[in-house]
XYZ file of C-alpha atoms in Angstrom:
654
model
C 4.571 28.853 90.733
C 7.465 29.751 88.525
C 9.297 26.523 89.162
C 6.879 24.668 88.130
C 5.573 26.488 85.257
C 8.579 26.684 83.926
C 9.785 22.745 84.983
C 12.680 23.847 87.191
C 14.193 26.352 83.699
C 15.247 29.097 86.274
C 18.120 31.246 86.219
C 20.560 31.741 83.618
C 19.082 29.093 81.390
C 15.253 29.541 82.145
C 13.407 32.197 83.774
C 16.130 35.257 84.973
C 14.260 37.630 86.083
C 11.617 38.940 87.673
C 9.988 43.000 87.239
C 8.558 44.445 90.419
C 6.056 46.686 89.074
C 4.665 50.282 90.539
C 4.412 50.512 94.035
C 0.831 50.921 94.851
C -0.260 48.890 97.998
C -0.754 52.363 99.530
C -0.423 52.626 103.522
C 2.193 50.643 104.854
C 2.246 51.704 108.638
C 2.274 49.291 111.297
C 3.469 45.401 111.739
C 3.474 43.152 114.771
C 7.449 43.900 115.406
C 7.028 48.384 115.238
C 7.994 48.267 118.720
C 11.148 46.467 118.387
C 12.300 47.162 115.118
C 11.822 51.117 115.675
C 14.046 51.072 118.540
C 16.352 49.085 117.400
C 16.179 51.717 114.515
C 15.777 54.409 116.169
C 17.715 54.191 119.432
C 14.672 55.319 121.983
C 11.149 53.612 122.740
C 7.764 54.794 120.602
C 5.737 53.995 122.746
C 5.684 57.957 124.427
C 5.522 59.480 121.241
C 2.866 57.412 119.937
C -0.230 60.455 120.973
C 2.141 62.518 117.832
C 0.510 60.356 115.064
C -2.535 60.933 116.111
C -1.806 65.138 115.992
C -0.605 65.472 119.350
C 2.493 67.329 121.087
C 5.629 66.020 122.742
C 8.304 68.184 124.591
C 7.745 70.397 121.806
C 7.332 70.782 117.723
C 10.241 70.690 117.264
C 10.767 67.099 118.870
C 7.360 65.790 117.922
C 8.612 66.733 114.150
C 11.902 65.290 114.804
C 9.998 61.879 116.141
C 7.968 61.769 112.792
C 10.699 61.852 110.536
C 12.371 59.134 112.664
C 8.764 57.528 112.250
C 8.564 57.911 108.472
C 12.616 56.760 108.455
C 11.812 53.513 109.842
C 9.178 52.822 107.848
C 11.417 53.674 104.870
C 13.491 51.399 105.773
C 11.625 48.348 106.626
C 9.853 48.742 102.979
C 13.441 48.436 101.717
C 15.320 45.735 103.298
C 12.035 43.708 103.871
C 10.709 44.316 100.250
C 12.868 44.861 98.221
C 16.036 43.607 99.387
C 14.422 40.350 100.389
C 13.237 40.055 97.041
C 16.628 40.025 95.433
C 17.945 37.592 98.286
C 15.421 34.921 97.596
C 15.533 35.100 93.921
C 19.745 35.059 94.060
C 18.923 31.794 95.936
C 17.222 30.840 92.430
C 20.094 32.333 90.000
C 17.366 35.115 89.411
C 17.384 38.848 89.181
C 15.135 41.390 89.857
C 13.915 44.795 87.826
C 12.725 46.747 89.886
C 10.640 50.318 89.555
C 9.462 52.330 92.661
C 6.166 54.362 93.114
C 6.763 56.075 89.758
C 4.077 58.885 90.530
C 2.729 61.058 93.088
C 1.680 58.117 95.356
C 1.860 57.991 98.806
C 5.549 56.436 99.158
C 7.685 56.492 102.710
C 10.731 54.528 101.389
C 13.056 56.819 98.871
C 13.156 55.628 95.679
C 17.185 54.614 95.011
C 17.085 52.869 98.472
C 13.841 50.229 96.688
C 16.744 50.130 93.768
C 20.477 50.208 95.164
C 20.306 46.155 94.752
C 17.994 45.886 91.969
C 19.737 43.838 89.331
C 18.091 46.624 86.773
C 16.802 49.478 88.171
C 13.952 50.321 86.890
C 10.799 53.361 86.071
C 8.119 54.201 83.782
C 7.142 56.855 80.752
C 3.679 56.558 79.898
C 2.670 58.834 76.645
C 1.566 62.157 76.926
C -1.538 62.678 78.092
C -4.142 60.595 79.665
C -2.753 59.516 83.056
C -1.731 60.900 86.315
C 2.425 60.478 85.571
C 3.514 63.433 83.513
C 6.140 63.497 81.022
C 8.625 65.930 83.720
C 7.764 63.377 86.973
C 9.028 60.547 84.012
C 11.587 62.247 84.114
C 12.716 62.473 87.079
C 11.503 58.950 87.892
C 14.165 57.858 85.037
C 16.663 59.891 86.098
C 16.488 58.001 89.635
C 16.775 54.914 87.929
C 20.242 55.899 85.780
C 21.311 57.758 89.001
C 21.088 54.580 90.896
C 22.892 52.339 87.822
C 25.703 54.856 88.178
C 26.318 55.159 91.806
C 25.702 51.832 92.335
C 27.590 49.813 88.998
C 24.711 47.983 87.979
C 25.088 50.028 84.550
C 21.449 49.192 82.702
C 18.878 51.231 82.922
C 15.690 49.733 82.274
C 12.011 51.476 82.023
C 8.137 50.455 81.384
C 8.257 52.362 78.105
C 5.865 54.486 76.108
C 2.756 53.243 77.859
C -0.242 54.057 76.623
C -4.166 54.755 77.913
C -6.931 53.990 74.939
C -8.975 56.968 75.887
C -9.584 59.798 74.202
C -8.800 58.180 70.521
C -5.184 56.829 71.186
C -6.233 52.859 71.400
C -3.940 51.211 68.785
C -2.773 55.014 67.074
C 0.442 54.134 68.022
C 3.806 54.533 65.197
C 7.382 54.270 65.382
C 6.974 58.533 64.604
C 4.987 59.163 66.777
C 6.453 57.024 69.340
C 10.073 58.045 68.869
C 10.101 61.500 70.664
C 9.169 59.744 73.701
C 11.678 56.908 73.195
C 14.363 59.602 73.203
C 13.012 61.537 75.769
C 13.944 58.818 77.789
C 17.143 57.718 76.188
C 18.178 61.719 77.492
C 17.275 61.138 80.495
C 19.574 57.931 81.637
C 17.405 55.042 79.940
C 19.993 52.412 77.851
C 17.120 49.290 78.305
C 13.686 49.787 76.856
C 10.725 47.359 77.917
C 7.769 47.725 75.939
C 4.373 48.095 77.782
C 3.121 46.008 77.111
C 2.161 42.978 74.577
C -0.358 41.524 75.019
C -0.658 37.368 74.095
C -2.272 36.767 71.192
C -3.812 33.125 70.520
C -5.759 33.471 67.583
C -5.123 34.803 63.978
C -9.458 35.296 63.393
C -9.866 37.719 66.008
C -8.012 40.970 65.435
C -6.305 43.280 66.208
C -7.429 40.762 68.844
C -6.659 41.281 72.678
C -5.758 44.081 75.326
C -4.724 44.824 78.588
C -8.262 46.835 79.819
C -7.421 50.115 78.505
C -3.949 49.806 78.631
C -1.345 49.752 75.377
C 0.721 50.276 73.134
C -0.967 47.758 71.903
C 2.482 45.863 70.638
C 2.564 42.658 69.079
C 2.408 39.815 66.080
C -1.488 41.633 65.453
C -0.710 45.307 65.141
C -0.954 46.415 61.349
C 2.888 47.446 61.233
C 4.225 44.136 63.011
C 6.179 42.969 60.274
C 7.690 46.090 59.856
C 8.943 46.296 63.531
C 12.260 45.459 63.213
C 13.315 48.769 61.893
C 11.666 50.195 64.808
C 13.017 47.871 67.548
C 16.892 48.006 65.668
C 16.556 51.627 66.417
C 15.620 51.118 70.050
C 18.001 47.982 70.238
C 20.919 49.973 68.609
C 20.376 53.406 70.835
C 20.078 51.605 73.907
C 23.510 49.405 73.208
C 25.433 52.490 72.455
C 24.519 54.119 75.761
C 25.498 50.720 77.561
C 29.036 51.553 76.688
C 31.941 52.782 79.334
C 30.825 55.182 82.071
C 28.212 57.944 81.990
C 30.047 61.442 82.442
C 27.742 63.883 84.243
C 29.694 67.282 86.312
C 27.226 67.520 89.068
C 25.722 64.982 91.866
C 23.048 66.424 93.433
C 21.669 65.434 96.581
C 17.964 66.018 97.352
C 17.909 65.046 101.079
C 15.976 63.290 103.049
C 12.693 62.202 103.862
C 11.247 63.158 100.417
C 11.497 61.387 96.882
C 12.739 62.413 93.706
C 9.203 61.956 91.996
C 7.522 64.043 94.522
C 10.679 67.249 94.768
C 11.021 67.661 91.232
C 7.635 66.216 89.338
C 7.036 69.370 87.563
C 10.820 70.676 86.946
C 14.046 70.253 87.425
C 16.281 72.310 89.603
C 18.000 74.877 87.761
C 20.782 72.869 86.043
C 23.317 74.526 84.083
C 22.790 74.177 80.380
C 25.583 71.492 79.376
C 26.390 69.760 82.510
C 25.081 66.259 83.000
C 24.486 65.454 86.505
C 23.424 62.293 88.886
C 21.271 62.366 92.342
C 22.592 60.845 95.658
C 20.491 59.969 98.193
C 21.451 59.575 102.001
C 22.435 55.874 101.534
C 24.616 56.321 98.845
C 26.269 59.529 100.300
C 27.652 58.359 103.252
C 28.582 54.327 101.599
C 29.105 55.236 97.727
C 31.071 58.589 98.264
C 34.972 59.418 98.561
C 37.295 62.456 97.251
C 39.965 62.114 95.221
C 41.876 64.735 93.711
C 39.760 67.005 94.200
C 36.773 65.134 92.259
C 33.897 63.179 94.067
C 34.664 59.839 92.959
C 31.900 56.946 93.658
C 33.028 53.527 94.027
C 31.463 52.389 90.856
C 34.238 54.846 89.461
C 31.802 57.361 88.919
C 33.564 61.027 89.129
C 31.792 64.339 89.406
C 32.847 67.522 89.955
C 30.533 69.579 92.778
C 28.444 68.309 95.203
C 25.012 70.729 95.024
C 22.713 70.620 98.361
C 19.005 70.636 97.559
C 16.430 73.046 99.433
C 15.282 69.509 100.906
C 18.102 69.607 102.776
C 17.135 72.540 105.073
C 16.864 69.337 107.679
C 19.461 66.807 107.515
C 20.101 63.928 109.889
C 23.744 64.577 111.748
C 24.742 61.010 109.723
C 24.689 62.737 107.026
C 26.184 66.141 107.952
C 28.950 63.802 109.189
C 30.087 62.611 105.698
C 29.081 65.921 103.953
C 32.241 67.294 107.040
C 34.057 64.347 105.736
C 34.005 64.797 102.016
C 34.772 69.072 102.258
C 37.614 68.289 104.537
C 38.735 66.158 102.348
C 38.651 68.921 99.320
C 34.992 68.202 97.786
C 33.191 70.928 96.258
C 30.238 71.762 97.779
C 27.337 74.639 96.948
C 23.408 75.051 97.722
C 21.685 75.106 100.933
C 22.727 75.489 104.180
C 21.229 73.161 106.645
C 18.918 74.807 109.490
C 17.574 72.111 111.436
C 18.453 68.716 112.857
C 16.456 65.805 111.398
C 15.357 63.150 114.147
C 15.718 62.963 117.407
C 19.589 61.211 117.011
C 22.581 63.553 117.718
C 22.760 66.788 119.706
C 21.719 69.558 118.701
C 25.424 71.468 119.711
C 27.185 68.535 117.399
C 24.725 69.528 114.479
C 25.233 73.461 115.046
C 29.039 72.631 115.286
C 29.381 71.096 112.093
C 27.400 73.431 109.718
C 29.284 76.375 111.121
C 32.785 74.539 110.544
C 31.443 73.627 107.041
C 29.619 76.979 106.161
C 30.885 79.395 108.679
C 35.218 79.011 108.228
C 35.543 80.361 104.844
C 36.411 77.128 103.391
C 37.619 77.883 99.274
C 35.427 74.978 98.244
C 32.855 75.676 100.309
C 30.370 77.845 98.411
C 27.410 79.682 99.529
C 24.949 81.611 97.561
C 26.874 80.969 93.822
C 24.705 79.450 91.668
C 25.388 76.124 90.040
C 26.698 77.652 86.859
C 29.061 80.487 88.556
C 30.592 77.687 91.011
C 31.518 75.420 87.708
C 32.613 78.591 85.595
C 34.575 79.567 88.794
C 36.873 75.941 88.814
C 37.544 76.771 85.440
C 34.796 73.561 84.118
C 33.654 74.258 80.997
C 29.832 72.981 79.716
C 30.277 69.256 78.234
C 27.724 70.136 74.953
C 27.341 73.453 74.417
C 25.030 74.244 71.245
C 23.773 77.213 69.060
C 20.760 76.739 66.659
C 18.783 79.797 64.005
C 16.275 79.929 67.543
C 15.205 78.819 70.846
C 14.799 74.796 69.381
C 15.645 72.264 72.381
C 18.758 69.416 71.956
C 19.372 67.394 74.645
C 22.335 64.948 74.788
C 23.876 62.287 76.713
C 27.776 61.523 76.823
C 28.981 57.797 77.838
C 33.092 57.755 77.886
C 35.089 54.361 77.603
C 38.479 53.932 76.880
C 40.065 55.808 73.916
C 36.007 56.536 73.010
C 33.925 59.009 73.671
C 30.368 58.797 72.451
C 28.012 61.775 72.599
C 24.036 60.966 71.701
C 22.322 64.086 70.597
C 18.526 64.804 70.160
C 16.552 67.006 68.124
C 13.401 67.908 70.247
C 11.698 69.723 67.249
C 10.097 68.372 64.241
C 11.631 70.145 61.731
C 14.997 70.221 59.945
C 17.555 71.775 62.764
C 20.438 72.658 61.188
C 23.396 73.098 64.840
C 26.264 74.260 65.534
C 27.423 71.461 68.342
C 30.615 71.819 70.722
C 32.063 69.224 72.480
C 35.088 69.622 75.381
C 37.318 67.212 74.552
C 40.294 67.622 71.611
C 42.471 65.700 69.161
C 39.921 63.505 68.373
C 38.340 62.712 65.171
C 34.584 63.324 64.254
C 31.942 60.315 63.153
C 28.572 60.731 62.788
C 26.057 57.453 63.814
C 22.849 57.003 62.624
C 20.783 54.438 65.179
C 18.035 54.286 62.539
C 19.924 52.605 59.763
C 23.295 51.651 61.582
C 25.113 54.115 59.321
C 28.152 55.703 59.665
C 30.074 59.258 58.016
C 32.230 61.785 58.279
C 31.250 65.689 59.480
C 33.009 68.630 59.170
C 34.576 70.130 62.515
C 37.256 72.466 64.287
C 39.434 71.842 67.203
C 40.841 75.017 69.151
C 40.667 75.997 73.077
C 40.360 72.171 74.052
C 36.977 71.745 72.242
C 35.511 70.490 69.093
C 32.625 72.314 67.144
C 30.759 69.581 64.447
C 28.388 71.160 62.274
C 25.127 69.177 62.524
C 22.145 68.850 60.180
C 19.573 67.090 62.092
C 16.664 66.136 60.649
C 12.493 65.956 62.521
C 13.117 64.682 65.558
C 16.547 63.252 64.925
C 18.943 61.915 67.058
C 22.459 60.866 66.324
C 25.507 59.733 68.195
C 28.651 62.063 67.602
C 31.777 59.206 67.798
C 35.330 60.544 68.609
C 37.735 57.371 68.578
C 40.387 58.250 66.454
C 43.333 60.498 67.215
C 44.024 63.013 65.082
C 46.515 66.116 64.601
C 44.066 67.960 62.047
C 41.948 71.085 63.437
C 40.042 71.670 60.456
C 38.018 69.378 58.307
C 35.397 71.110 55.922
C 33.659 68.250 54.060
C 31.960 69.846 50.312
C 28.512 70.763 51.053
C 25.694 68.809 49.666
C 23.970 69.723 46.976
C 20.919 68.273 46.104
C 18.527 68.669 43.177
C 14.884 67.208 42.018
C 15.532 64.877 39.580
C 11.889 63.635 39.111
C 8.418 63.986 40.369
C 6.687 61.051 40.715
C 2.945 62.055 39.510
C -0.411 59.727 38.802
C -1.612 57.293 38.559
C -0.470 55.210 41.047
C -2.081 51.323 40.894
C -2.468 49.950 44.740
C -3.570 46.548 46.074
C -4.959 45.910 49.311
C -3.815 43.295 51.973
C -7.078 40.682 51.100
C -9.359 40.823 54.235
C -9.546 43.885 55.476
C -12.883 45.183 53.935
C -11.708 47.320 50.459
C -11.298 46.266 47.205
C -8.721 44.160 45.675
C -7.031 47.105 44.019
C -7.267 50.563 42.354
C -6.051 53.049 40.390
C -5.450 56.934 41.785
C -4.892 59.618 39.490
C -3.546 61.216 42.471
C -1.825 60.546 45.782
C -4.891 61.465 48.636
C -5.182 59.952 52.114
C -7.580 56.677 51.848
C -9.916 59.201 53.924
C -10.567 61.567 51.202
C -12.143 58.503 49.291
C -16.098 58.069 48.208
C -15.498 54.204 48.360
C -15.881 53.453 52.302
C -13.996 49.843 52.095
C -10.831 52.612 51.252
C -11.713 55.274 53.412
C -12.038 52.925 56.316
C -8.790 50.576 55.326
C -6.389 49.456 57.874
C -3.826 47.433 56.873
C -0.655 47.261 53.935
C -1.682 49.187 50.503
C 0.480 48.221 48.051
C 1.666 51.501 45.891
C 3.588 50.291 42.479
C 4.468 52.524 39.691
C 6.998 52.287 36.518
C 9.845 55.225 36.408
C 12.612 55.938 34.079
C 15.850 56.837 34.421
C 17.996 58.469 32.342
C 22.054 57.060 32.462
C 23.272 60.899 33.422
C 21.158 60.043 36.328
C 23.170 57.766 37.564
C 26.211 59.424 37.267
C 29.636 58.607 39.347
C 29.367 60.532 42.928
C 26.081 61.024 42.815
C 23.644 59.321 45.176
C 19.909 58.719 44.039
C 17.312 59.232 46.866
C 13.691 57.979 46.824
C 11.601 60.670 49.163
C 8.281 59.449 49.541
C 7.138 63.244 51.109
C 4.748 62.659 54.003
C 3.722 58.697 54.733
C 0.964 57.745 57.076
C 2.726 55.403 59.026
C 5.891 53.499 57.829
C 6.842 52.520 54.057
C 9.124 49.802 52.430
C 9.924 50.573 49.124
C 11.804 48.020 46.666
C 12.975 49.009 43.233
C 13.936 46.193 40.478
C 13.161 43.663 43.419
C 15.422 45.056 45.682
C 14.577 45.156 48.789
C 15.658 48.762 50.405
C 14.293 48.672 53.559
C 11.797 50.091 56.209
C 11.169 53.788 56.440
C 9.343 54.689 59.372
C 9.797 58.579 60.170
C 11.041 62.038 58.491
C 12.258 62.250 56.044
C 10.376 59.869 54.476
C 13.532 58.927 52.322
C 15.585 56.034 50.928
C 19.018 55.892 48.708
C 18.464 54.448 45.355
C 21.125 54.029 44.089
C 22.124 50.640 43.935
C 18.970 49.162 42.759
C 18.298 51.540 39.992
C 19.322 50.963 36.089
C 18.983 52.965 33.089
C 15.878 52.599 31.688
C 12.382 51.813 33.228
C 12.740 50.474 36.871
C 9.653 49.186 38.844
C 8.552 50.868 41.632
C 7.306 48.922 44.660
C 6.113 50.768 47.776
C 4.337 48.905 50.823
C 2.746 51.418 52.683
C 1.104 50.789 56.352
C -1.424 52.973 58.061
C -3.193 52.028 61.814
C -6.315 50.311 62.876
C -7.925 53.427 64.107
C -9.584 54.232 60.607
C -11.194 50.407 60.452
C -12.053 50.154 64.016
C -14.543 53.389 63.361
C -15.504 51.862 60.214
C -16.839 48.755 61.947
C -18.397 51.582 64.478
C -20.207 52.330 61.620
C -24.922 51.632 62.323
C -25.044 49.698 58.641
C -21.937 47.669 59.106
C -23.602 43.881 59.292
C -20.378 41.982 59.394
C -17.309 43.772 61.018
C -13.500 42.586 60.716
C -11.845 43.989 63.301
C -12.218 42.265 67.091
C -11.531 44.024 70.517
C -11.911 43.447 74.111
C -13.754 47.376 74.526
C -14.879 49.504 72.235
C -12.735 52.641 72.107
C -13.786 54.190 69.004
C -17.468 55.893 67.828
C -19.209 56.242 64.444
C -18.119 59.799 64.473
C -14.835 59.579 65.629
C -12.238 61.118 63.919
C -10.054 59.064 61.319
C -6.518 59.537 61.040
C -4.663 60.342 57.258
C -3.644 57.089 55.626
C -1.422 56.336 53.218
C 1.072 57.488 50.434
C 0.409 61.285 50.819
C 3.727 62.400 48.435
C 4.786 64.830 46.662
C 7.050 61.918 45.871
C 10.337 62.613 43.877
C 14.080 61.207 43.270
C 16.273 63.655 43.938
C 19.900 63.727 43.337
C 22.491 64.014 45.861
C 26.234 65.617 45.499
C 29.107 65.511 48.027
């Protein structure tokens, strides 16, 4: 079908990939070849043990549990090989690859999620917007970490996710904009994502039905009829720059976390991750990767893809362990790997004998090996090895900062994310020395120098993070300077821009052509219902006066819009200064400003919600909007909209 649809354009010069979405096929537990498959894989006949599947006990409880483990293991292997791996082979014949999610949330799923993705061109996961789904943000973080661990260990590098999916229930439809999407997108980046697959962009074939078609109750509604479609490049540039930077080099992590067999990452860690120590990053590892991808070099755990880790930690789910995994751990320990965590207690499956299991456990854990830790925490083990945190920070409160570290030849890239919706001064300390520090801003591509201090093998950097900010701290030039202290910027308000404001409304949206407002207020507070329910672009204009002293050399002028709902595009004297879509809603106007009178134009774009509610009013005779489902009612709450301010011009002197 794809070949017909593309007229043979498949592969590098045509259709390159397919996506296998989340596994939602229910229980897959039988095939006509099940008897042969089981005996080939497990080494004994399935037939005598079949009553165990009905709840009967054969031989003993332990023996029956071992059979059930073998049963589930067989099904998991077959799904991985005959579904996921076979898709890889079929596509390879057509010079195509696959993006693969596994089961995403709490669905029944007998195949290991890392096994499902290990041969994917791009391992994939999913993170929904908060609320309205069975998949929590924590479960989504586990899902993305699963994909990221696959990419790091097996060497694919790219980590994708069905991203920022939403449900149109509870007043959510068409209620998204870059500012409220960003915290979720950043949480994906924090867990290892570096390629966004935005869900979803439904094709809009006509222009007279807006906002148009949707995927039932699912969004976001990211398509050409979105109110802010013309301004969307500023948002997609942010996603693209962030992804590009986090595709460079290799991920840096100290901890390799073995989560055991017969359970999935999203099942084990759907509510919280293990107690990972602050400032040390981690990857998960499963039995296949442990047995086939992992070796030891100079005391470090090293994968075939080139990843390096300091310690291997065994989760409590590893209390039940198979003989092949136990043999591999014994080999790693013998070669100098450091391990800690759970000591195995039960042999998984019928393979191997109990005596070998007990002997290996004793040789690893009971023989006093200095590289095997028993009751110590991960933090205590790392400290005993003299390994400092890769990243640590101090703030004035208990604010949460997330980070990712990528390392490539000669350059270290740290991505640092403020999870608070407020300004946050941070003293951030990085585990490296002898390099100059720069700050890179993914929302606009700008770079700046920062103050830093180098001592004791660490570099401490002063960061002033904005609300929900994410920045790249880049170390790429050798330096002998151990302390750089830049002057503190002095900000001064030059002018408060009061009313009146001339506003021109986008035509065809039910609003008047233009109005004059004496003061800034949300459209929803206007007595004119045509303005109250307006959705689209409203252009605010005003003439402002700038004095010669305001344009002093070395001083930067900024237009600060205060509160904006939801995006703004600023033009001064005919010079387009770009789209601003998050706090602070401020833009540098130094190069566009001139002495005397200046013409200011601010295009402000709000969301579809208010117009959809307006069209639901009982007295409406002619609707502006069209949707395939009625997501809003007449009494649904309106969203604040427009330029809310206060608007001011400030000068910044460094």
